Coordinates of C-alpha atoms in Angstrom, one line a residue:
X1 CA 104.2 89.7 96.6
X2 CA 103.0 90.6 93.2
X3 CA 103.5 93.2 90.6
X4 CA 101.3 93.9 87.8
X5 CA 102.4 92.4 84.4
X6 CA 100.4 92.0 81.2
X7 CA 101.9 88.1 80.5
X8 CA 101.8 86.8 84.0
X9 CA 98.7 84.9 85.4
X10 CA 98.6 85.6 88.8
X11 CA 97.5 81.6 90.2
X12 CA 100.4 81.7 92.8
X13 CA 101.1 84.5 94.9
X14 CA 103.1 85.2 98.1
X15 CA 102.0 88.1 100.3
X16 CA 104.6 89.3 102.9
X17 CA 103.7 91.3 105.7
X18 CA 106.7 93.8 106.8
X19 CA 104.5 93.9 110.4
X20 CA 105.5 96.3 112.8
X21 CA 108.9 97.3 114.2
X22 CA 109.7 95.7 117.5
X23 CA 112.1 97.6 120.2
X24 CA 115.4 96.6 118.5
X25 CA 114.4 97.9 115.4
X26 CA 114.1 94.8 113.9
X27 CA 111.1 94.7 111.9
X28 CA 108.6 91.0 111.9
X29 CA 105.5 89.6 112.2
X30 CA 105.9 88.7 115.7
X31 CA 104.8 85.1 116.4
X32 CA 103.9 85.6 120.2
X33 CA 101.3 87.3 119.4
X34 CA 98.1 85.0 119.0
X35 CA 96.7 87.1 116.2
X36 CA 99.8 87.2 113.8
X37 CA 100.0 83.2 114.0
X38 CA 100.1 81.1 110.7
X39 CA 96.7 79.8 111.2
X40 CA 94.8 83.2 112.0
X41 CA 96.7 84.4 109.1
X42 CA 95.7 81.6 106.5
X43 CA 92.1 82.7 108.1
X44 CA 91.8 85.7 107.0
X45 CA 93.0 85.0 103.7
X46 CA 90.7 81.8 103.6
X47 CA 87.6 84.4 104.5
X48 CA 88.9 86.3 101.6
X49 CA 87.9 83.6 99.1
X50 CA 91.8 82.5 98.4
X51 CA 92.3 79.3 97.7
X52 CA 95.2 77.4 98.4
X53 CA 96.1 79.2 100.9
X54 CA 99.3 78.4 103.2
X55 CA 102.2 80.2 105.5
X56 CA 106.1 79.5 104.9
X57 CA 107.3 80.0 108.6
X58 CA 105.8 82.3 111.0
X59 CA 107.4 86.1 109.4
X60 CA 104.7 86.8 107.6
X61 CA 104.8 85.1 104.1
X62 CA 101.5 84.0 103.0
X63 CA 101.0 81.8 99.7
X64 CA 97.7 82.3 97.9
X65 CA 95.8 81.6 94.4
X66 CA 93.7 84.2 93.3
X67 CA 92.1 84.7 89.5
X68 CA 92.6 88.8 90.0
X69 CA 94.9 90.3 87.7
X70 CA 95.1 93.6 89.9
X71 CA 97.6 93.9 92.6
X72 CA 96.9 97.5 94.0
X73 CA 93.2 95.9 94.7
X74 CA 94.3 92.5 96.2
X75 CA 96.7 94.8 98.4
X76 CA 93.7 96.8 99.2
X77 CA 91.5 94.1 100.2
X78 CA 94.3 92.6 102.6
X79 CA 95.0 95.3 104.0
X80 CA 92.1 96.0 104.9
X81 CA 90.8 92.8 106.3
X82 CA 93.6 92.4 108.8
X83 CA 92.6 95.3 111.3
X84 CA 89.0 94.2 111.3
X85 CA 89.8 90.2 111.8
X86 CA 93.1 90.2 113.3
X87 CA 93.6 93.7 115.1
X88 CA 96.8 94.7 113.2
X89 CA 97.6 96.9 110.9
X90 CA 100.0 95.9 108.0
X91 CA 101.4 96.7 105.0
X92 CA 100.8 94.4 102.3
X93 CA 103.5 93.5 99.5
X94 CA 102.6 91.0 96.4
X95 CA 104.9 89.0 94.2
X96 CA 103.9 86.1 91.9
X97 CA 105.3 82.8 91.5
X98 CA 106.8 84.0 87.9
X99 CA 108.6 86.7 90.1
X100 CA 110.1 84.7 92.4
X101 CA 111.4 82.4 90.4
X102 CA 112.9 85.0 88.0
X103 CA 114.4 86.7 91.1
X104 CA 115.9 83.5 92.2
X105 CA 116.9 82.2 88.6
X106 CA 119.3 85.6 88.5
X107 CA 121.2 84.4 91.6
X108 CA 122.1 87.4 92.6
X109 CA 124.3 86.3 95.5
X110 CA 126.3 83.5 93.3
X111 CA 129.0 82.6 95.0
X112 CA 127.5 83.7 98.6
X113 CA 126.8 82.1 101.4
X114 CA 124.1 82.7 104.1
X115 CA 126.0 82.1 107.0
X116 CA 126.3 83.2 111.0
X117 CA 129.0 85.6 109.7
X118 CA 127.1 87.1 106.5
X119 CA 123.3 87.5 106.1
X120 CA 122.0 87.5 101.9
X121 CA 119.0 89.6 102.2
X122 CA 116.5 90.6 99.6
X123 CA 114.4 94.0 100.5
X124 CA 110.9 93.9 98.3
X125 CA 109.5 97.5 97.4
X126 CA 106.1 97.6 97.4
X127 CA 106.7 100.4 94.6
X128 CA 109.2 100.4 91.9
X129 CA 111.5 103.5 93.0
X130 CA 114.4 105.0 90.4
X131 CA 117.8 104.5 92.4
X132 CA 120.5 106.9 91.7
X133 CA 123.1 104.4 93.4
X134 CA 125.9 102.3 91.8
X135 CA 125.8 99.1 92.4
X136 CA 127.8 97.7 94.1
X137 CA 127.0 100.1 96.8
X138 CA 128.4 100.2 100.2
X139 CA 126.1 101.6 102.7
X140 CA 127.2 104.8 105.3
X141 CA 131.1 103.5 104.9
X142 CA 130.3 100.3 106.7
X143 CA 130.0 96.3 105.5
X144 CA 126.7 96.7 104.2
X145 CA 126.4 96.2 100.6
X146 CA 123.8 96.3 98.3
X147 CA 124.4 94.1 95.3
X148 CA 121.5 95.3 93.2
X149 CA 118.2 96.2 92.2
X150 CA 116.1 93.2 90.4
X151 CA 112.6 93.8 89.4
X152 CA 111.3 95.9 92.6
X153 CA 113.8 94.0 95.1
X154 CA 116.9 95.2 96.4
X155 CA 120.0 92.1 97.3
X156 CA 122.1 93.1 100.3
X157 CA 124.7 91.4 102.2
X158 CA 125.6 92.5 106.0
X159 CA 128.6 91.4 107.6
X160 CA 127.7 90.1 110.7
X161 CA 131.0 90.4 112.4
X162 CA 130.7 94.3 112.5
X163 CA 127.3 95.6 111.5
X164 CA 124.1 95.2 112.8
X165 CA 120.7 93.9 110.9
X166 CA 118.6 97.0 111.9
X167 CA 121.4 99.6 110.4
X168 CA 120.5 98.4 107.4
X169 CA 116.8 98.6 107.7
X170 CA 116.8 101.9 109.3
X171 CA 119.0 102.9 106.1
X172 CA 116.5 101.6 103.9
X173 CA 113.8 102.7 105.5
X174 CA 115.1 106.2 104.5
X175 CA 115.7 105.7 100.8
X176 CA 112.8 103.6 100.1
X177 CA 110.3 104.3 102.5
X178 CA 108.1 102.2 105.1
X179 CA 106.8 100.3 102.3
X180 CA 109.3 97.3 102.3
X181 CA 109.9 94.2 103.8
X182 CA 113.7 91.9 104.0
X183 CA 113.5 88.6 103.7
X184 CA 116.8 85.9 103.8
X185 CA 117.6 84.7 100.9
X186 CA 116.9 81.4 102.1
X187 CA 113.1 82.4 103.2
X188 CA 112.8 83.8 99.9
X189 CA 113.7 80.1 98.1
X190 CA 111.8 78.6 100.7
X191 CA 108.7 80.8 99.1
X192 CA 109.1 79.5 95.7
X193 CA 109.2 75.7 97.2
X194 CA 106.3 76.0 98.8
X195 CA 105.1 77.6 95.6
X196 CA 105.8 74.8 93.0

């Protein structure tokens, strides 16, 4: 995941694939199949000429070095790769180490918990969109809520006692476009550890 800023040196970056959208809705890289495992994935990227390269659970995330400055064509060239090596097509969402850990250093969810009744989320953009929503914002009247934008990533919070995980990603889908990916909080400081 990486956007393009003049003061950031792009050495670290984490790539998350939104994949494609199973039958529930839910949207992953789906582990059962062979060619979105870790190891084909840190292939293709290897094949790239990324070094460094390694996989923070099996969703997707993929942590590279690279000396390019240029997001849009590092995008470009993953995007591209992964139908001719792999078979799949993917949308491909960059953030830097720098990002992360600014992201993370707001703690947006302070006082939160991830938890089997709550699920912290963070939704990355792959383009910086202008919201006309207040934040706080409760989504369709339900327990959804979406704490905030920060930096090209949206925080949200589902109630898992009376809303379901793909409601929210359907809804996002709509405002934002195909062009995103969720993570869990916790996957998302799981990233920067495997980052440092």
């Amino acid at each position: 995941m990486l956007e393009v800023q003049t003061e950031a040196k792009y050495d670290q970056i984490c790539c998350s694939l939104p994949g494609t959208v199973r039958q529930d809705g839910v949207r992953g890289i789906a582990p059962a199949n062979p060619n979105m495992r870790n190891d084909k994935l840190r292939g293709v990227f290897e094949k790239l000429g990324f070094a460094n390269v390694k996989t923070v659970i099996s969703s997707g995330n993929v942590i590279f070095e690279s000396p390019s400055r240029s997001a849009a064509t590092l995008e470009e060239t993953i995007e591209k790769a992964l139908p001719e090596h792999l078979g799949f097509t993917s949308t491909t969402i960059l953030r830097s180490q720098v990002q992360i850990k600014r992201l993370v250093d707001q703690n947006p969810f302070k006082g939160m918990e991830h938890s089997q009744t709550s699920s912290l989320n963070v939704t990355f953009l792959k383009k910086k969109r202008k919201v006309d929503l207040k934040f706080p914002y409760n989504v369709n009247n339900r327990d959804d809520s979406l704490l905030g934008m920060y930096n090209g990533a949206i925080c949200s919070v589902i109630d898992l006692t009376s809303a379901k995980t793909p409601d929210l990603m359907v809804w996002l889908e709509k405002q934002f476009g195909k062009e995103i990916t969720t993570r869990t909080w916790k996957t998302v400081g799981r990233i920067l550890k495997a980052m440092e």
